[in-house]
Amino acid sequence: MTRRRLPTPDERRLWRIAMRDAEPMPGRAVEPEPDPPPFPGYDEPVATSLAPPPTAKQHSPSARPGRSPLPPLTPGSTANIDRRTGDRFRRGELEIEGRIDLHGMTQAQAHTALASFVHRAWNEGRRCVLVITGKGSFTGGAGVLRQAAPRWLGDPALRPMVLAIQPAQPRDGGDGALYVLIKRRRDRKD
């Protein structure tokens, strides 16, 4: 008989975020959500620095001793993957196994949602996912989330799970979306 492990506080927090819009079943109580610790820029529409979301360090591929730091994540670069996969990724020919739409979220909400989405995709063994940021305002601005998403994906909390990012093809959102290639988990037992 194997013992089931209990979820970590980070996993419970991510679960609450994922299920925040769900209605509990009749007769089921919802455990109260603890107040999130405030950090600079939490409610500001344009924050210059957000605290990275907590990560499950015991599962992080870069947490292994002897590993060198990962190179920066540059949109359009496929240096970390083989040529055939890189070409298919660039052309949008890889199957999209998940998508998240960040429209209408504040930076803090979008950052948390993106972090939990990437963690979930990595844990579930998904390879290519689509992150929809939107193109930005019609006043000529480049879009806050559109600029921030690649930076967040390159943060030390998410970078070990992300191989490459690429602007999406027009059929999948064009400049308002990103393809994200997720690394394979080497510790999976399928």
Short mmCIF file of N, CA and C in Angstrom, two decimals, residues 13 17 23 48 53 66-67 128 137 164:
data_model
loop_
_atom_site.label_atom_id
_atom_site.label_comp_id
_atom_site.label_asym_id
_atom_site.label_seq_id
_atom_site.Cartn_x
_atom_site.Cartn_y
_atom_site.Cartn_z
N ARG A 13 -2.92 26.63 -2.75
CA ARG A 13 -3.18 28.00 -3.21
C ARG A 13 -3.52 27.99 -4.70
N ILE A 17 -7.05 29.10 -6.60
CA ILE A 17 -7.09 30.05 -7.73
C ILE A 17 -7.83 29.42 -8.90
N GLU A 23 -18.82 26.80 -7.98
CA GLU A 23 -19.76 26.76 -6.87
C GLU A 23 -19.58 25.44 -6.13
N THR A 48 5.94 47.65 -12.21
CA THR A 48 7.21 47.36 -12.86
C THR A 48 7.85 46.09 -12.33
N PRO A 53 5.58 34.07 -8.52
CA PRO A 53 4.71 33.17 -7.77
C PRO A 53 5.52 32.04 -7.16
N GLY A 66 24.42 20.82 -9.75
CA GLY A 66 25.34 20.70 -10.87
C GLY A 66 24.80 21.28 -12.17
N ARG A 67 23.58 21.81 -12.16
CA ARG A 67 23.01 22.38 -13.37
C ARG A 67 23.44 23.83 -13.51
N CYS A 128 2.71 21.77 -25.92
CA CYS A 128 2.52 23.08 -26.54
C CYS A 128 1.21 23.68 -26.04
N SER A 137 -4.07 48.09 -26.20
CA SER A 137 -5.08 49.12 -26.44
C SER A 137 -5.04 49.59 -27.88
N ALA A 164 10.65 27.09 -24.98
CA ALA A 164 10.67 28.17 -25.96
C ALA A 164 9.32 28.85 -26.01
#
